[in-house]
Amino acid sequence: MARLSYREAGRLAIAEAMRADPTVWCLGEDLGRGGVFGQYAGLEAEFGPDRICSTPISESAIMGAAVGAAMAGTRPIVEMRFADFALCAVDELVNQAAKARYMFGGQSKVPLTVREPMGMWRSSAAQHSQSLEAWYTHIPGLVVIAPATPEDNYALLKAAIRNDDPVVFMEHKNLWDMEGDVADDATAEIGKARIACAGGDCTIVSWSAQVHVAMQAAAELADDGIDAEVIDLRSLWPWDEAAVAASVAKTGRLIVTHEAVGVGGFGGEVVATIAERHFASLRRPPLRLAAPRIPISYAPELENQVRVTARQIVAAVRRLN
Amino acid sequence: MLRIRAFETAAIRAADEKLVLGAIHPSVGQEAVAAGVCAPLRRDDLLLSTHRGHGHTLAKGADAAAMMRELFGRDGGNCGGKGGSMHIADFSVGMLGANGVVGANINIAAGAAHGVKLRGGDQVVVCIFGDGAMNRGPFLEGLNWAASFKLPVLFVCEDNGWAATTSTRAVTGGPGPAARAEALGIATAAVDGNDVLAVEEAAQALVESLRSGGGPRLLHARTYRLLGHTSVDKAAYRPAGQAEARWADDPIRRATDLLLGAGVAQNVLDADAAAATAEMTAAFEDAKAAPWPPVSAAYDDVQDIGAVAAPAGL
Ligand SMILES: Cc1ncc(C[n+]2csc(CCOP(=O)(O)OP(=O)(O)O)c2C)c(N)n1
């Protein structure tokens, strides 16, 4: 057991994976200097510049080359710096990485882990703040992971690297410094949710940094005698329908909250699935609490307009209970 | 140049004092590129800039006080406080935007020049980007586009040697941006980017050839980023002494020496520097005192059809 930051937990996962498997390597901008958030610090010294490969500012080449290198028998970890810049490499990810296995009749898999730091982070405005996880869940062939804690960042990043298909691994920029206990050799199964806090009165589903907002809400509700169950999905594709369904069977109430825009967001998928397949469990209409469909502003109070706060979650739960 | 230096100095102080919350990328040491390239431009010429765009924007004629308010995220900023440092634009002076995405301005500039050509007229478009940007795909696509449609766009590679923490040379094949442009049939010029007169002279000639329909040109201006990538970056990854040595080549110092040599009195130059500092200090104080944007502005200017309404009471 160690006390690690979310950043260090990710770095440890990579270091261990690279020690165990010489075909694992990292490529992206400024990696030799530790990466833009220090999440690769010290790795070049241990593994050398061939395996911690500092690239030109060439996102489509970074992603495309990783696809080729994955087909040629290596396990690349791609660093996209900000999820926003991964949009410069969407063809390589969506048309190439996600399709190759299927199109080529199973001749090749593409074992690729794409790290895309996402989310709002101190006045970073419209091109450095987005949460676009829902897009990737829409693409057959991709696995999508968005961890909320240091231990999950460690365990799920290791699982992602071991996975034989392309994984979009979205760390939240606001969590880099968050500390938590990480069990030695902690493991997590992709597709399994984590019950962040148990309760029988209302199910709150979330992922990534928004889990912590949901937890604040749950703490406030507990003071009022309302026991919310917070489910951290951890991975969005595959996602743990069984865990959510079991919880809703108990509580009869479902709120999904995420930082991303609500329209077309993954909350819609969760709500629709529960409504379609577990309708009888619902004692109240399900609810989504997510960002309005506006870009993210620079000025703090304007930026705050896209945040779903603990207060809003508390109010929503009270309305349902 | 003095105004740009004073603006950057004030902006760095504001970032240090947490009055500017987002990242800023100071252009200290690169002022001669901004001043020299923009000198021959008319107000109706168009400019596309980068994340390191304060100097370009000022040189194109944007109002310093509005820019400072934008950095502070305040009402009255060029973008109403919604963009911040990396997204400053002032369309009233033909400044079509800084950009948070490296290299994204290159295709946009080619398109702006395409629009100019379609509408007729002799406006030119200038696109400034860093050395790091030449390794992104848009560099090839945008330059080829401009060349094949013979568009009036001047590409300026503001080569400060560094792309964030990476030395551009370490990740770049071939001799550089000019050779790449020439391979696409684009005539180029190279200039000492810390010599403001040389930059202006080169830009003047290139802009004239653009106005007479000569097709795109590329200017390679070599300079140096005297400070870190952002205001909080100490740039410890650079070889010891590199930045210190390059301060001797500070473009403002060189211009000052030139003017002194030409007989301009020291007190005249001092007065210019003091005026620049006073202007930017005033901009700083004005921005600090300025109101925040109305919160409802978060919902403005999303789109015409289909925009969501601000919640009641905002
Ligand atoms: C497509 C994209 N990739 C990466 C980044 C992150 N980034 C911001 S500035 C920068 C370095 C740019 O170097 P250069 O083009 O030489 O400009 P300079 O910073 O030296 O002015 C990088 C990598 C980005 N903004 N956009």
XYZ file of C-alpha atoms and ligand atoms in Angstrom:
661
model
C 0.000 0.000 0.000
C 1.285 3.419 -0.882
C -0.085 6.922 -0.723
C 0.140 8.275 -4.245
C -1.190 11.152 -6.269
C -3.371 10.402 -9.291
C -0.436 11.559 -11.420
C 2.073 9.302 -9.664
C -0.307 6.362 -9.781
C -0.499 6.628 -13.551
C 3.251 6.930 -13.804
C 3.736 3.850 -11.633
C 1.341 1.841 -13.787
C 3.347 2.730 -16.874
C 6.693 2.042 -15.233
C 5.566 -1.379 -14.059
C 4.047 -2.250 -17.411
C 7.236 -1.195 -19.178
C 9.402 -3.225 -16.822
C 7.253 -6.286 -17.362
C 6.901 -6.020 -21.123
C 9.641 -4.653 -23.376
C 7.140 -4.032 -26.161
C 5.357 -1.319 -24.150
C 6.504 2.187 -25.048
C 5.217 5.759 -24.891
C 5.085 8.413 -27.567
C 4.027 12.041 -27.421
C 5.235 15.614 -27.129
C 7.665 16.647 -24.381
C 7.656 13.179 -22.773
C 11.394 13.278 -22.143
C 10.804 16.258 -19.858
C 8.125 14.387 -17.989
C 5.119 15.346 -20.080
C 3.111 18.518 -19.799
C 1.661 17.539 -16.395
C 4.705 15.673 -15.078
C 2.926 12.373 -15.587
C 6.011 10.852 -17.273
C 8.592 12.333 -14.884
C 11.650 10.157 -14.534
C 10.553 7.569 -17.079
C 13.042 8.608 -19.750
C 15.875 8.192 -17.277
C 14.792 4.625 -16.576
C 13.707 3.465 -20.018
C 15.651 5.687 -22.404
C 14.484 7.938 -25.223
C 13.556 5.078 -27.565
C 10.807 3.828 -25.275
C 9.891 7.243 -23.892
C 9.732 8.827 -27.294
C 9.499 12.617 -27.499
C 7.789 13.433 -30.746
C 7.250 16.451 -32.948
C 3.944 18.305 -32.582
C 2.300 15.913 -35.018
C -0.812 14.463 -33.441
C -1.988 12.610 -36.516
C 1.464 11.081 -36.953
C 1.663 10.203 -33.255
C -1.648 8.360 -33.381
C -1.156 6.924 -36.858
C 2.354 5.711 -36.080
C 1.080 4.100 -32.916
C -1.532 2.216 -34.932
C 1.180 0.900 -37.212
C 3.481 0.104 -34.327
C 0.675 -1.762 -32.597
C 0.070 -3.807 -35.734
C 3.781 -4.526 -35.859
C 3.826 -6.140 -32.451
C 4.337 -3.379 -29.894
C 2.011 -1.889 -27.282
C 2.170 1.876 -27.646
C 0.930 4.340 -25.065
C -0.043 7.482 -26.907
C -0.003 10.811 -25.086
C -2.360 13.403 -26.564
C -1.570 16.106 -23.967
C -5.114 17.504 -23.859
C -8.171 15.565 -25.024
C -8.873 18.617 -27.159
C -5.749 18.023 -29.272
C -6.691 14.401 -29.870
C -9.179 15.874 -32.305
C -6.191 16.422 -34.610
C -5.841 12.632 -34.697
C -9.436 11.449 -34.838
C -9.117 9.858 -38.265
C -6.231 7.727 -37.074
C -8.141 6.700 -33.963
C -11.659 6.273 -35.310
C -11.158 5.217 -38.927
C -7.954 3.286 -38.416
C -7.314 2.028 -34.874
C -10.932 1.251 -34.080
C -11.664 -0.400 -37.421
C -8.572 -2.385 -38.339
C -9.340 -5.547 -36.385
C -12.837 -5.823 -37.803
C -12.177 -4.674 -41.356
C -9.247 -6.979 -41.733
C -11.240 -9.947 -40.542
C -9.454 -10.329 -37.238
C -5.949 -10.614 -38.689
C -4.610 -7.925 -36.398
C -5.548 -6.345 -33.140
C -4.505 -2.806 -32.254
C -3.304 -2.812 -28.639
C -3.100 0.900 -28.108
C -3.636 3.027 -25.013
C -4.447 6.646 -25.766
C -4.102 8.976 -22.793
C -6.328 12.011 -23.206
C -6.293 14.357 -20.193
C -9.702 15.955 -20.108
C -11.932 18.335 -18.235
C -11.968 21.790 -16.773
C -8.793 23.050 -15.224
C -8.373 26.673 -14.042
C -9.636 29.040 -16.722
C -8.406 27.042 -19.661
C -11.272 28.165 -21.908
C -12.924 26.502 -24.846
C -10.037 24.595 -26.448
C -8.359 23.142 -23.354
C -11.253 22.065 -21.118
C -13.531 19.695 -22.959
C -14.935 16.355 -21.836
C -15.594 14.405 -25.019
C -15.800 10.885 -23.635
C -19.254 10.234 -25.061
C -17.962 10.527 -28.631
C -15.655 7.586 -28.164
C -18.311 5.381 -26.590
C -20.151 5.760 -29.883
C -17.341 4.081 -31.826
C -17.432 0.286 -32.048
C -13.994 -1.125 -31.382
C -12.947 1.348 -28.687
C -12.763 0.877 -24.931
C -13.306 4.088 -22.934
C -12.046 4.596 -19.382
C -12.293 7.652 -17.101
C -10.862 6.980 -13.622
C -11.683 9.119 -10.586
C -9.118 7.995 -7.997
C -5.384 7.330 -7.785
C -5.948 3.623 -7.244
C -8.190 3.347 -10.269
C -5.781 5.375 -12.344
C -3.117 2.856 -11.460
C -5.156 -0.301 -11.809
C -7.134 0.671 -14.877
C -4.141 2.086 -16.725
C -2.412 -1.257 -16.239
C -5.511 -3.031 -17.455
C -5.699 -0.704 -20.447
C -2.099 -1.389 -21.422
C -2.737 -5.135 -21.175
C -5.882 -4.836 -23.250
C -5.514 -5.943 -26.855
C -7.857 -3.334 -28.330
C -7.523 0.448 -28.508
C -8.393 2.116 -25.219
C -9.175 5.798 -24.829
C -7.950 6.520 -21.325
C -9.201 9.868 -20.068
C -7.549 11.229 -16.959
C -9.021 14.358 -15.436
C -6.645 17.328 -15.351
C -8.064 18.583 -12.094
C -7.222 15.319 -10.336
C -3.470 15.132 -10.994
C -2.611 16.221 -7.444
C -5.314 14.224 -5.688
C -3.804 11.754 -3.236
C -5.117 8.371 -2.236
C -4.112 4.919 -1.080
C -3.035 2.567 -3.818
C -2.802 -1.075 -2.881
C 0.295 -2.884 -4.135
C -0.695 -4.697 -7.278
C -4.200 -3.244 -7.143
C -6.259 -4.585 -9.995
C -9.486 -3.427 -11.571
C -11.545 -5.049 -14.241
C -12.473 -2.870 -17.188
C -16.257 -2.618 -17.277
C -16.801 -2.989 -13.549
C -18.136 -0.038 -11.596
C -17.056 0.942 -8.084
C -19.590 1.654 -5.393
C -18.079 4.874 -4.069
C -20.599 5.020 -1.250
C -23.455 2.692 -0.464
C -26.996 3.809 0.220
C -30.563 2.752 -0.320
C -32.432 5.968 -1.085
C -31.160 7.205 -4.441
C -28.633 6.053 -7.056
C -26.200 8.676 -8.327
C -24.098 7.510 -11.268
C -21.020 9.424 -12.318
C -17.388 9.072 -13.441
C -14.133 10.997 -13.497
C -13.851 14.168 -11.386
C -17.615 14.532 -11.131
C -17.659 11.478 -8.820
C -16.140 13.710 -6.142
C -18.887 16.273 -6.583
C -21.437 13.473 -6.244
C -19.677 12.329 -3.072
C -19.940 15.827 -1.595
C -23.631 15.760 -2.354
C -23.977 12.345 -0.754
C -22.268 13.608 2.408
C -24.667 16.551 2.614
C -27.645 14.283 2.017
C -26.478 11.903 4.706
C -26.720 14.760 7.199
C -30.400 14.965 6.258
C -30.863 11.235 6.641
C -30.962 10.498 2.909
C -28.601 7.682 1.929
C -27.447 8.112 -1.614
C -25.533 5.376 -3.384
C -22.783 6.819 -5.571
C -21.638 4.592 -8.410
C -18.375 5.452 -10.135
C -18.651 3.806 -13.538
C -14.883 4.059 -14.083
C -15.211 2.712 -17.577
C -17.835 3.973 -19.997
C -17.399 1.281 -22.571
C -18.001 -1.336 -21.526
C -20.067 0.026 -18.649
C -21.492 -1.791 -15.690
C -25.188 -1.935 -16.411
C -25.643 -4.694 -13.848
C -24.270 -2.579 -11.006
C -26.490 0.376 -11.890
C -29.537 -1.841 -12.367
C -28.969 -3.563 -9.018
C -28.683 -0.216 -7.297
C -31.798 1.209 -8.937
C -33.688 -1.956 -8.033
C -32.896 -1.031 -4.448
C -33.419 2.757 -4.572
C -35.974 3.226 -7.348
C -34.281 6.519 -8.196
C -31.580 7.336 -10.746
C -29.549 10.476 -11.283
C -26.635 10.519 -13.694
C -24.269 13.468 -13.423
C -21.286 14.311 -15.596
C -19.077 17.253 -16.442
C -19.602 16.888 -20.189
C -22.433 18.565 -22.068
C -25.721 16.831 -21.323
C -27.013 16.744 -24.895
C -25.656 13.594 -26.494
C -23.702 12.858 -23.318
C -23.176 9.402 -21.909
C -25.730 10.058 -19.182
C -28.375 9.691 -21.869
C -27.156 6.170 -22.617
C -27.280 5.169 -18.962
C -30.747 6.626 -18.425
C -32.100 5.143 -21.658
C -30.721 1.704 -20.862
C -32.213 1.656 -17.379
C -35.531 2.993 -18.697
C -35.640 0.415 -21.493
C -34.534 -2.619 -19.600
C -35.213 -1.946 -15.944
C -38.254 0.301 -16.136
C -40.084 -1.519 -13.384
C -37.345 -0.609 -10.914
C -37.879 3.123 -11.402
C -40.159 4.754 -8.871
C -39.361 8.252 -10.131
C -38.418 9.571 -13.592
C -34.633 9.315 -14.041
C -32.638 12.516 -14.239
C -29.476 13.807 -15.890
C -27.421 16.615 -14.374
C -24.796 17.743 -16.844
C -23.375 20.827 -18.533
C -25.582 23.068 -20.645
C -24.827 22.946 -24.340
C -22.482 25.945 -24.341
C -18.707 26.129 -24.864
C -16.518 26.581 -21.793
C -15.649 30.187 -20.972
C -12.448 31.671 -19.616
C -13.878 34.080 -17.006
C -14.373 32.108 -13.774
C -18.046 32.883 -13.171
C -18.854 32.098 -16.789
C -16.839 28.891 -16.596
C -18.847 27.985 -13.494
C -22.007 28.018 -15.577
C -21.074 24.647 -17.033
C -20.351 23.043 -13.665
C -22.872 20.800 -11.980
C -22.459 21.539 -8.283
C -23.042 19.384 -5.233
C -25.841 21.762 -4.306
C -27.658 21.062 -7.550
C -27.306 17.332 -7.013
C -28.590 17.626 -3.444
C -31.589 19.620 -4.619
C -32.350 17.059 -7.320
C -32.132 14.147 -4.914
C -34.432 15.931 -2.483
C -36.957 16.429 -5.259
C -36.898 12.704 -6.020
C -37.080 11.535 -2.422
C 8.388 46.751 -29.250
C 8.499 48.692 -26.015
C 4.736 48.504 -25.724
C 4.783 44.746 -26.289
C 7.519 44.278 -23.702
C 5.629 46.412 -21.212
C 2.402 44.543 -21.918
C 4.063 41.173 -21.367
C 5.723 42.406 -18.191
C 2.380 43.563 -16.817
C 0.697 40.323 -17.910
C 3.334 38.215 -16.165
C 2.891 40.240 -12.996
C -0.861 39.732 -13.223
C -0.395 35.984 -13.647
C 1.989 35.908 -10.672
C -0.601 37.769 -8.606
C -3.326 35.321 -9.748
C -5.233 38.105 -11.413
C -4.827 36.252 -14.691
C -6.020 32.716 -14.088
C -5.383 30.921 -17.343
C -2.003 30.147 -18.882
C -0.142 32.941 -20.658
C 2.703 32.483 -23.139
C 4.887 35.605 -23.050
C 6.640 36.762 -26.214
C 9.506 38.504 -24.424
C 12.474 38.533 -26.803
C 10.335 38.097 -29.893
C 8.972 41.633 -30.139
C 10.865 42.472 -33.324
C 8.993 39.800 -35.276
C 5.608 41.167 -34.248
C 6.573 44.800 -34.798
C 8.477 44.231 -38.040
C 5.944 41.933 -39.687
C 2.962 44.100 -38.831
C 4.630 47.403 -39.802
C 3.783 47.179 -43.512
C 0.224 45.984 -42.898
C -2.892 48.058 -43.352
C -5.719 47.962 -40.875
C -7.835 45.930 -43.302
C -5.142 43.318 -43.828
C -5.798 40.157 -41.882
C -3.656 38.455 -39.269
C -3.790 35.003 -37.685
C -1.744 34.376 -34.607
C -0.836 31.732 -32.051
C -1.062 30.988 -28.348
C 1.919 33.374 -28.024
C -0.007 36.182 -29.660
C -0.043 39.252 -27.407
C 2.705 40.976 -29.389
C 1.213 40.219 -32.793
C -2.164 41.480 -31.641
C -0.808 44.733 -30.244
C 1.300 45.307 -33.347
C -1.787 44.833 -35.533
C -3.385 47.681 -33.622
C -5.575 46.086 -30.984
C -6.315 48.129 -27.898
C -4.010 47.188 -25.025
C -6.572 47.924 -22.333
C -9.145 45.632 -23.932
C -6.492 42.933 -24.298
C -5.523 43.232 -20.660
C -9.167 42.983 -19.639
C -9.423 39.831 -21.730
C -6.446 38.315 -19.906
C -8.135 39.148 -16.627
C -11.411 37.610 -17.874
C -13.245 40.893 -17.395
C -16.049 42.757 -19.061
C -14.743 44.910 -21.899
C -12.140 42.343 -22.941
C -11.817 41.851 -26.696
C -13.811 38.643 -26.398
C -15.925 39.673 -23.442
C -13.726 37.650 -21.093
C -14.786 34.399 -22.717
C -11.544 33.622 -24.509
C -8.589 34.740 -22.423
C -4.979 35.030 -23.517
C -4.946 32.152 -25.966
C -8.044 33.248 -27.831
C -7.671 36.992 -28.204
C -9.135 38.303 -31.419
C -9.894 41.812 -32.594
C -11.705 41.646 -35.889
C -11.979 45.464 -35.965
C -8.259 45.618 -36.743
C -8.172 42.489 -38.889
C -6.858 40.260 -36.136
C -8.755 37.016 -36.687
C -7.587 35.286 -33.584
C -4.879 33.719 -31.535
C -5.264 29.951 -31.382
C -5.032 27.328 -28.696
C -4.314 24.593 -31.208
C -0.815 24.663 -32.650
C -0.839 24.964 -36.433
C -4.600 25.343 -36.721
C -4.200 28.918 -37.921
C -2.356 27.881 -41.085
C -5.324 26.425 -42.943
C -7.557 29.184 -41.630
C -5.143 31.761 -43.037
C -5.126 30.029 -46.402
C -8.903 30.123 -46.334
C -9.005 33.772 -45.336
C -6.765 34.539 -48.304
C -9.051 32.427 -50.467
C -11.956 34.565 -49.308
C -10.040 37.760 -50.034
C -9.286 36.528 -53.530
C -12.898 35.558 -54.206
C -14.172 38.923 -53.075
C -11.490 40.867 -54.960
C -9.298 43.570 -53.466
C -5.705 43.805 -52.442
C -5.847 42.827 -48.780
C -3.193 40.408 -47.652
C -3.320 37.772 -44.963
C -0.456 37.153 -42.563
C -0.194 33.914 -40.636
C 2.351 33.743 -37.836
C 3.185 30.373 -36.326
C 6.014 28.862 -34.321
C 8.740 26.492 -35.421
C 6.967 23.644 -33.665
C 3.930 24.107 -35.894
C 5.816 23.209 -39.053
C 5.666 19.569 -38.006
C 1.882 19.465 -37.991
C -0.075 18.364 -41.019
C -1.717 21.754 -41.619
C 1.695 23.153 -42.520
C 1.783 20.958 -45.607
C -1.897 21.193 -46.411
C -2.239 24.938 -45.906
C 0.928 25.884 -47.767
C 0.077 23.629 -50.680
C -3.421 25.071 -50.748
C -2.149 28.634 -50.813
C 0.387 27.781 -53.499
C -2.008 25.965 -55.782
C -4.613 28.737 -55.574
C -1.936 31.507 -55.657
C -3.356 33.132 -52.561
C -2.188 36.412 -50.984
C -0.914 35.003 -47.725
C 2.384 35.569 -45.987
C 3.360 32.663 -43.759
C 5.724 33.747 -41.018
C 7.574 31.065 -39.115
C 8.525 32.745 -35.851
C 11.347 30.389 -35.003
C 12.340 30.709 -31.370
C 14.055 27.340 -31.377
C 11.804 25.816 -28.741
C 8.445 24.088 -28.800
C 7.368 23.993 -25.167
C 10.176 21.987 -23.530
C 11.492 20.392 -26.724
C 14.222 21.785 -28.926
C 12.574 21.874 -32.334
C 15.743 20.803 -34.080
C 15.697 17.506 -32.177
C 12.376 16.503 -33.722
C 12.547 18.111 -37.161
C 13.877 16.626 -40.389
C 15.518 18.672 -43.113
C 16.822 22.216 -43.136
C 13.648 23.934 -41.944
C 10.470 25.721 -42.931
C 11.855 27.612 -45.907
C 13.059 24.474 -47.666
C 9.684 22.869 -47.097
C 7.874 25.896 -48.512
C 10.174 26.064 -51.516
C 9.451 22.433 -52.273
C 5.863 23.563 -52.742
C 6.894 26.387 -55.036
C 6.567 29.141 -52.440
C 9.251 31.838 -52.524
C 10.833 32.478 -49.143
C 13.030 34.886 -47.282
C 14.999 34.417 -44.106
C 15.725 37.128 -41.631
C 17.322 37.792 -38.279
C 14.127 38.023 -36.279
C 15.746 40.115 -33.568
C 16.635 42.886 -36.026
C 13.439 44.865 -36.278
C 14.524 46.863 -39.323
C 15.517 43.728 -41.199
C 12.209 42.096 -40.368
C 10.267 45.142 -41.482
C 12.215 45.437 -44.706
C 11.724 41.772 -45.554
C 8.037 41.856 -44.661
C 7.543 45.036 -46.694
C 8.949 43.422 -49.826
C 6.962 40.237 -49.349
C 3.711 42.052 -48.663
C 4.198 44.153 -51.798
C 4.637 41.030 -53.878
C 1.475 39.599 -52.335
C -0.492 42.727 -53.170
C 0.564 42.480 -56.759
C -0.785 38.946 -56.995
C 2.447 37.034 -56.682
C 1.022 34.167 -54.634
C 2.009 33.072 -51.148
C 5.364 33.762 -49.519
C 7.071 32.483 -46.409
C 9.285 34.454 -44.084
C 11.536 32.536 -41.720
C 12.367 34.797 -38.774
C 14.906 33.418 -36.308
C 14.478 34.644 -32.778
C 14.628 33.318 -29.243
C 12.109 32.807 -26.453
C 13.872 34.554 -23.599
C 11.479 33.277 -20.915
C 9.704 29.990 -20.281
C 6.986 28.441 -22.425
C 4.364 29.849 -20.043
C 4.753 32.414 -17.295
C 5.144 29.650 -14.707
C 7.739 27.679 -16.681
C 11.291 28.234 -15.415
C 12.665 26.570 -18.576
C 15.204 24.601 -16.556
C 15.464 22.113 -19.441
C 17.464 24.545 -21.534
C 21.238 24.252 -21.620
C 22.782 26.291 -18.834
C 23.577 29.804 -19.913
C 21.662 29.646 -23.204
C 18.980 32.157 -22.288
C 21.426 34.384 -20.422
C 23.630 34.565 -23.497
C 20.669 35.362 -25.698
C 19.690 38.359 -23.606
C 22.667 40.084 -25.256
C 20.701 39.760 -28.477
C 17.515 41.229 -27.004
C 15.789 42.960 -29.918
C 14.894 45.970 -27.814
C 18.460 46.414 -26.729
C 19.592 46.138 -30.333
C 17.066 48.702 -31.505
C 18.077 50.970 -28.658
C 21.745 50.737 -29.634
C 20.823 51.457 -33.219
C 18.864 54.557 -32.302
C 21.533 55.827 -29.956
C 24.065 55.304 -32.715
C 21.863 57.288 -35.078
C 21.961 60.192 -32.670
C 18.676 59.789 -30.830
C 19.103 61.037 -27.291
C 18.928 58.596 -24.405
C 16.288 60.669 -22.656
C 14.004 60.409 -25.694
C 14.294 56.634 -25.569
C 13.778 56.619 -21.836
C 10.646 58.659 -22.263
C 9.315 56.149 -24.825
C 9.972 53.268 -22.470
C 8.354 55.126 -19.594
C 5.297 55.916 -21.722
C 4.945 52.250 -22.661
C 5.223 51.165 -19.058
C 2.731 53.797 -17.972
C 0.250 52.706 -20.639
C 0.438 49.053 -19.628
C 0.394 49.793 -15.918
C -2.775 51.762 -16.520
C -4.177 48.837 -18.511
C -3.322 46.541 -15.615
C -5.054 48.771 -13.067
C -8.033 49.267 -15.355
C -8.425 45.519 -15.849
C -8.056 44.848 -12.157
C -10.841 47.291 -11.378
C -13.055 46.214 -14.273
C -16.305 44.362 -13.586
C -16.740 40.692 -14.350
C -18.757 39.879 -17.423
C -22.464 39.350 -16.811
C -22.903 35.664 -16.033
C -25.630 35.373 -18.654
C -22.945 36.026 -21.278
C -21.974 32.370 -20.861
C -25.067 31.623 -22.940
C -24.541 34.302 -25.605
C -23.054 33.758 -29.037
C -23.298 29.987 -29.103
C -25.325 29.789 -32.318
C -28.451 31.323 -33.882
C -30.734 28.351 -34.282
C -30.710 25.824 -31.478
C -28.926 27.792 -28.771
C -30.033 26.931 -25.269
C -31.488 29.746 -23.198
C -29.813 30.998 -20.049
C -31.560 29.779 -16.913
C -34.231 32.116 -15.604
C -32.826 34.755 -13.291
C -29.332 34.943 -14.793
C -2.300 20.539 -31.820
C -1.618 20.941 -30.553
N -0.709 20.124 -30.008
C -0.076 20.469 -28.877
C -0.355 21.654 -28.260
C 0.343 22.036 -26.959
N 1.297 23.114 -27.202
C 0.974 24.389 -26.964
S 2.182 25.439 -27.415
C 3.197 24.182 -27.872
C 4.563 24.462 -28.423
C 4.464 25.188 -29.708
O 5.720 25.463 -30.204
P 5.899 26.500 -31.378
O 4.928 26.220 -32.473
O 7.330 26.512 -31.754
O 5.473 27.894 -30.737
P 6.109 28.637 -29.487
O 5.432 28.105 -28.272
O 7.567 28.389 -29.485
O 5.763 30.068 -29.692
C 2.565 22.960 -27.695
C 3.164 21.654 -27.999
C -1.331 22.468 -28.845
N -1.681 23.635 -28.282
N -1.933 22.115 -29.983
